[in-house]
PDB file of C-alpha atoms in Angstrom:
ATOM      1  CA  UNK A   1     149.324 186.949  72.519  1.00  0.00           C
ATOM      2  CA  UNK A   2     151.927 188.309  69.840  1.00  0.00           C
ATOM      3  CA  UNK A   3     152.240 186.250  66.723  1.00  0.00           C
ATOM      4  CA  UNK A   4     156.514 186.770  67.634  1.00  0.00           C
ATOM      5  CA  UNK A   5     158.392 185.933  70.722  1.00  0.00           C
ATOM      6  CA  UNK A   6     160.612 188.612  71.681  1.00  0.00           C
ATOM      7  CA  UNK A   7     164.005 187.441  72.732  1.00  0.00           C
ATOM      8  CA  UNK A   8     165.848 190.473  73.679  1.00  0.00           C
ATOM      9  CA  UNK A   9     166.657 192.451  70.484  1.00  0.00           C
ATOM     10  CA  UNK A  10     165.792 189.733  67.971  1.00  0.00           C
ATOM     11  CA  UNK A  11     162.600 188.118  67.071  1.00  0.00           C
ATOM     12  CA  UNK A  12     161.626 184.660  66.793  1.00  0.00           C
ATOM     13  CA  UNK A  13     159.327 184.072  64.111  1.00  0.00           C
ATOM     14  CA  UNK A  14     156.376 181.878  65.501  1.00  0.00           C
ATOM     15  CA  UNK A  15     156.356 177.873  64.707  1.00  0.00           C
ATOM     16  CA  UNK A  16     155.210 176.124  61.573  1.00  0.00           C
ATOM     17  CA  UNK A  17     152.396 173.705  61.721  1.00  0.00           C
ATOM     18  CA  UNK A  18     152.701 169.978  61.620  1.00  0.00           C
ATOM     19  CA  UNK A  19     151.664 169.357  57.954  1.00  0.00           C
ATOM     20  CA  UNK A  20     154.744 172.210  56.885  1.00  0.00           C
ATOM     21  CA  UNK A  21     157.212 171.155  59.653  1.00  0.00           C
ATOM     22  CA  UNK A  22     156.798 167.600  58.036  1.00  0.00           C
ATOM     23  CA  UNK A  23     156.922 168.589  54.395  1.00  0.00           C
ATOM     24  CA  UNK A  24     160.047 171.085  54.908  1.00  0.00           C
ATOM     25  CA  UNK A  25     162.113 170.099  57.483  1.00  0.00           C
ATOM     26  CA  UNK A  26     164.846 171.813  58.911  1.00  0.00           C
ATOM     27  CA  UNK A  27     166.858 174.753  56.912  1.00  0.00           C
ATOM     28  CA  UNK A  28     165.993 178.828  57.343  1.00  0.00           C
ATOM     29  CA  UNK A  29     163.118 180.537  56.434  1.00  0.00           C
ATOM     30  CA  UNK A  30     164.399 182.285  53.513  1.00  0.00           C
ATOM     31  CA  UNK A  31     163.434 185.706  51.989  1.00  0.00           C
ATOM     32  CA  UNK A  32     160.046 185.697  51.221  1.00  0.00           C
ATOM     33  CA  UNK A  33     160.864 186.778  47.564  1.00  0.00           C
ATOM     34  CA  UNK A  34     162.056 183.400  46.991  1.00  0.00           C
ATOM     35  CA  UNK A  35     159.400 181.409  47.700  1.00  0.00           C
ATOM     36  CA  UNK A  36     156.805 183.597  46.539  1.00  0.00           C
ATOM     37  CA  UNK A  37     158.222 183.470  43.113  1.00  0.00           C
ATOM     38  CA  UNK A  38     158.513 179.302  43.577  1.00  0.00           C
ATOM     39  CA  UNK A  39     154.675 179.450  44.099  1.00  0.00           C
ATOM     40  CA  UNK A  40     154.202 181.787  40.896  1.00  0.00           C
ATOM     41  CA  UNK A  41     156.297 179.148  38.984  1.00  0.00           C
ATOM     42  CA  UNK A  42     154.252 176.669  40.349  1.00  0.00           C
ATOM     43  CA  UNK A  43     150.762 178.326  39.380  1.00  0.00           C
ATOM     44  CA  UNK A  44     152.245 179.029  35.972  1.00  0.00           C
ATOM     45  CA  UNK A  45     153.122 175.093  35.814  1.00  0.00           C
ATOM     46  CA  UNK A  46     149.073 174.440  36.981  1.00  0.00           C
ATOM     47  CA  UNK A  47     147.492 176.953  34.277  1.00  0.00           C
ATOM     48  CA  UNK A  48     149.533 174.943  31.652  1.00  0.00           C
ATOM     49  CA  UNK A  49     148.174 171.816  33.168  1.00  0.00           C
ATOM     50  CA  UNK A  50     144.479 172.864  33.460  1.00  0.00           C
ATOM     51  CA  UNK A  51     145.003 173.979  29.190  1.00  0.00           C
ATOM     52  CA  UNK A  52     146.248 170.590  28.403  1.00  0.00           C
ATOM     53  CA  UNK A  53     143.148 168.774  30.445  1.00  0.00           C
ATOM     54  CA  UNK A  54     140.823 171.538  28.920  1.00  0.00           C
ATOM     55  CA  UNK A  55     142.887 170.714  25.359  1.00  0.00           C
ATOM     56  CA  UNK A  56     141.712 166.920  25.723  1.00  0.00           C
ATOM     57  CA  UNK A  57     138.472 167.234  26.474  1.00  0.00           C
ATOM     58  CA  UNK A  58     138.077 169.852  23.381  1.00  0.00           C
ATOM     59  CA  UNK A  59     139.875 167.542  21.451  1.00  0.00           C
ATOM     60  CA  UNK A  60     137.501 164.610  22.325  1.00  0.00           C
ATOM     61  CA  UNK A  61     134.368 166.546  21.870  1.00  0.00           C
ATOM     62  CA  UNK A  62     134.565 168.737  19.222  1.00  0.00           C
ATOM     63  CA  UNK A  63     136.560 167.041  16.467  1.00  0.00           C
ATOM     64  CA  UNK A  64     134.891 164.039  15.893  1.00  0.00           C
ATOM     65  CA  UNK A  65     134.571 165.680  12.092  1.00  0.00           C
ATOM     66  CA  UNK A  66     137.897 166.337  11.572  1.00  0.00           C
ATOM     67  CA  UNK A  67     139.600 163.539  13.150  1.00  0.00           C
ATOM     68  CA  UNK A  68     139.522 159.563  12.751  1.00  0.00           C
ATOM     69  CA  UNK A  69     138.134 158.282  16.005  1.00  0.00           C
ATOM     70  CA  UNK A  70     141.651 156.277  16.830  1.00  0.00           C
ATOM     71  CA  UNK A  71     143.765 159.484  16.177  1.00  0.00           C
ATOM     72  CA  UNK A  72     141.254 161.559  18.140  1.00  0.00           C
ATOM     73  CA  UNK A  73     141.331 159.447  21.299  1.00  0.00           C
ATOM     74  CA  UNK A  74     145.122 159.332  21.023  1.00  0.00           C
ATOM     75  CA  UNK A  75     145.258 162.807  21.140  1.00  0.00           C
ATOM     76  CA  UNK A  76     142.990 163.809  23.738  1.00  0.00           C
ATOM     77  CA  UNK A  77     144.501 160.782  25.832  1.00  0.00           C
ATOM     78  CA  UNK A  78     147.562 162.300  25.874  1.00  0.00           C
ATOM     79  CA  UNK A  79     146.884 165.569  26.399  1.00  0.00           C
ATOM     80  CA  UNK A  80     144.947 164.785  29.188  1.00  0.00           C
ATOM     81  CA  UNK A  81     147.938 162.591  30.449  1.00  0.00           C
ATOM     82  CA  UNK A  82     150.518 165.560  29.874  1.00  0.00           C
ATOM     83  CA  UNK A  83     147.797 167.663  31.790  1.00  0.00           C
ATOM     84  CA  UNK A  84     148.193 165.234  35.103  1.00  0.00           C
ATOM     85  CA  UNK A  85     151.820 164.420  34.761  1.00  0.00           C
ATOM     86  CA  UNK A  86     152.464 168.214  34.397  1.00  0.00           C
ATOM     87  CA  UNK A  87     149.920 169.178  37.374  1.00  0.00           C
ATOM     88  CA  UNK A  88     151.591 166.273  40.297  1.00  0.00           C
ATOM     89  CA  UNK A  89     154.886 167.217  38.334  1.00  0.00           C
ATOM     90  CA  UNK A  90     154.758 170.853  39.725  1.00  0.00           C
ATOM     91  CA  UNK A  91     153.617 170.051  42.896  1.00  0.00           C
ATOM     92  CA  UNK A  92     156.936 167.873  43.302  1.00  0.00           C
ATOM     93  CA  UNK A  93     159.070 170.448  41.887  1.00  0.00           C
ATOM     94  CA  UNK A  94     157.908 172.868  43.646  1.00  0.00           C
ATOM     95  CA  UNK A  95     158.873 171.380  47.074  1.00  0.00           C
ATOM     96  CA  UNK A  96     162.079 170.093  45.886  1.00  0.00           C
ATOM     97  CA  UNK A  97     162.554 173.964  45.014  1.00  0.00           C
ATOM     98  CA  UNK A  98     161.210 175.534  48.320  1.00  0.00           C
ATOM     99  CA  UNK A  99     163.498 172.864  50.115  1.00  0.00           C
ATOM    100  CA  UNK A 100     166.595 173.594  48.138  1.00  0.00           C
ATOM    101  CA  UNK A 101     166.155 177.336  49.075  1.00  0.00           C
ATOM    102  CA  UNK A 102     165.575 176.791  52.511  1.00  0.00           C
ATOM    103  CA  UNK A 103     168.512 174.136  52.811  1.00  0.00           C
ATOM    104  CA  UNK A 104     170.654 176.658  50.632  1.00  0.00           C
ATOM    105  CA  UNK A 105     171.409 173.803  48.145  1.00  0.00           C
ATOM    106  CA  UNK A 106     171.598 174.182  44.400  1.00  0.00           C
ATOM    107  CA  UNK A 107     168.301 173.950  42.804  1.00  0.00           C
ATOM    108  CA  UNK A 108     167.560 170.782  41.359  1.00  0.00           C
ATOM    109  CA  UNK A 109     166.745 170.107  37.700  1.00  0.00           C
ATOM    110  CA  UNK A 110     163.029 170.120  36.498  1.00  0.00           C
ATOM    111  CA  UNK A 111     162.803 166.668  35.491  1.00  0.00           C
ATOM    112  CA  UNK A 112     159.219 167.228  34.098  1.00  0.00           C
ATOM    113  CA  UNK A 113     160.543 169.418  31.359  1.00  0.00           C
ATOM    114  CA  UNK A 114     161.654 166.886  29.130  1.00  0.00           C
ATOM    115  CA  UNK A 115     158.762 164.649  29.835  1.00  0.00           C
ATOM    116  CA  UNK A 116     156.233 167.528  28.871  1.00  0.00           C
ATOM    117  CA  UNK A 117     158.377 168.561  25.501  1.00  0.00           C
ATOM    118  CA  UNK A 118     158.826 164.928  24.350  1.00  0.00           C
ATOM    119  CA  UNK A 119     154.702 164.765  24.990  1.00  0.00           C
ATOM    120  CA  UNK A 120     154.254 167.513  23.517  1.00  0.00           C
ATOM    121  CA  UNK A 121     156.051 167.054  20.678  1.00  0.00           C
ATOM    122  CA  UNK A 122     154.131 163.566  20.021  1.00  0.00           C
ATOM    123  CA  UNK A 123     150.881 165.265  20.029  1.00  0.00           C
ATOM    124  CA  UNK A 124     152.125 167.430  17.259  1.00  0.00           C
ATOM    125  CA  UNK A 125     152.986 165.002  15.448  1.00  0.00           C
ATOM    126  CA  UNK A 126     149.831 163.028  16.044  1.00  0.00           C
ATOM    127  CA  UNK A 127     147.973 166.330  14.470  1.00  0.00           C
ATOM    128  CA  UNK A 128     150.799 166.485  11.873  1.00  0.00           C
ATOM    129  CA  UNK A 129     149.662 162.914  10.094  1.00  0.00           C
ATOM    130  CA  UNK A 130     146.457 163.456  10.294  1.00  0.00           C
ATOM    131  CA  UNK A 131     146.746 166.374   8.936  1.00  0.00           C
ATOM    132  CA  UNK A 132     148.869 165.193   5.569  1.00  0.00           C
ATOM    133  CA  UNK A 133     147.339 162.193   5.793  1.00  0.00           C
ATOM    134  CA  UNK A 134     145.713 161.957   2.383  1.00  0.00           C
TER     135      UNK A 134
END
């Protein structure tokens, strides 16, 4: 059986399945382009993710020297929180994306940005007073 149904001059493309029928309902398939550059966002989003969890557990076993043991554990706790936030973060973002392309609606904002700078910028500073502190 062909994977397209011809109707006269113009093909139909063949059905989703359940699970993507469910998660993206209703809109146009849109140009492939589209979506396959939402999935390389969203793999770019998970490789950050899997360095912050891979950043925590460093943190937690290889500085015990260099770190108090309260400062330490802060640290690696919350890069290992950024690390999960960030990887269900781009999971959601990227179907809010793929539906927004296939609805034709304006993109919507990634939320998770802020949320991963402000974390970010707290484990810098964590580092920071340890660092100076004398």
């Amino acid at each position: 059986m062909p994977s397209n149904i011809t109707k006269g001059t113009a093909q139909v493309p063949p059905p989703r399945g359940r699970i993507a029928e469910r998660l993206l309902p209703g809109g146009s398939e849109p140009d492939p382009r589209f979506t396959l550059a939402n999935e390389r966002t969203f793999l770019a989003w998970i490789r950050t993710s899997l360095a912050l969890l891979a950043g925590g557990i460093a943190i937690e076993a290889f500085t015990a020297d260099l770190f108090l043991e309260p400062a330490r554990k802060a640290l690696a706790v919350l890069l290992l929180l950024m690390g999960i936030m960030l990887s269900a973060g781009s999971a959601v973002r990227w179907l809010r994306v793929e539906r927004s392309i296939r609805g034709k609606a304006p993109l919507p904002l990634p939320l998770i940005v802020p949320l991963l700078a402000a974390s970010g910028a707290l484990a810098a500073a964590i580092v920071l007073v340890v660092i100076l502190w004398p």
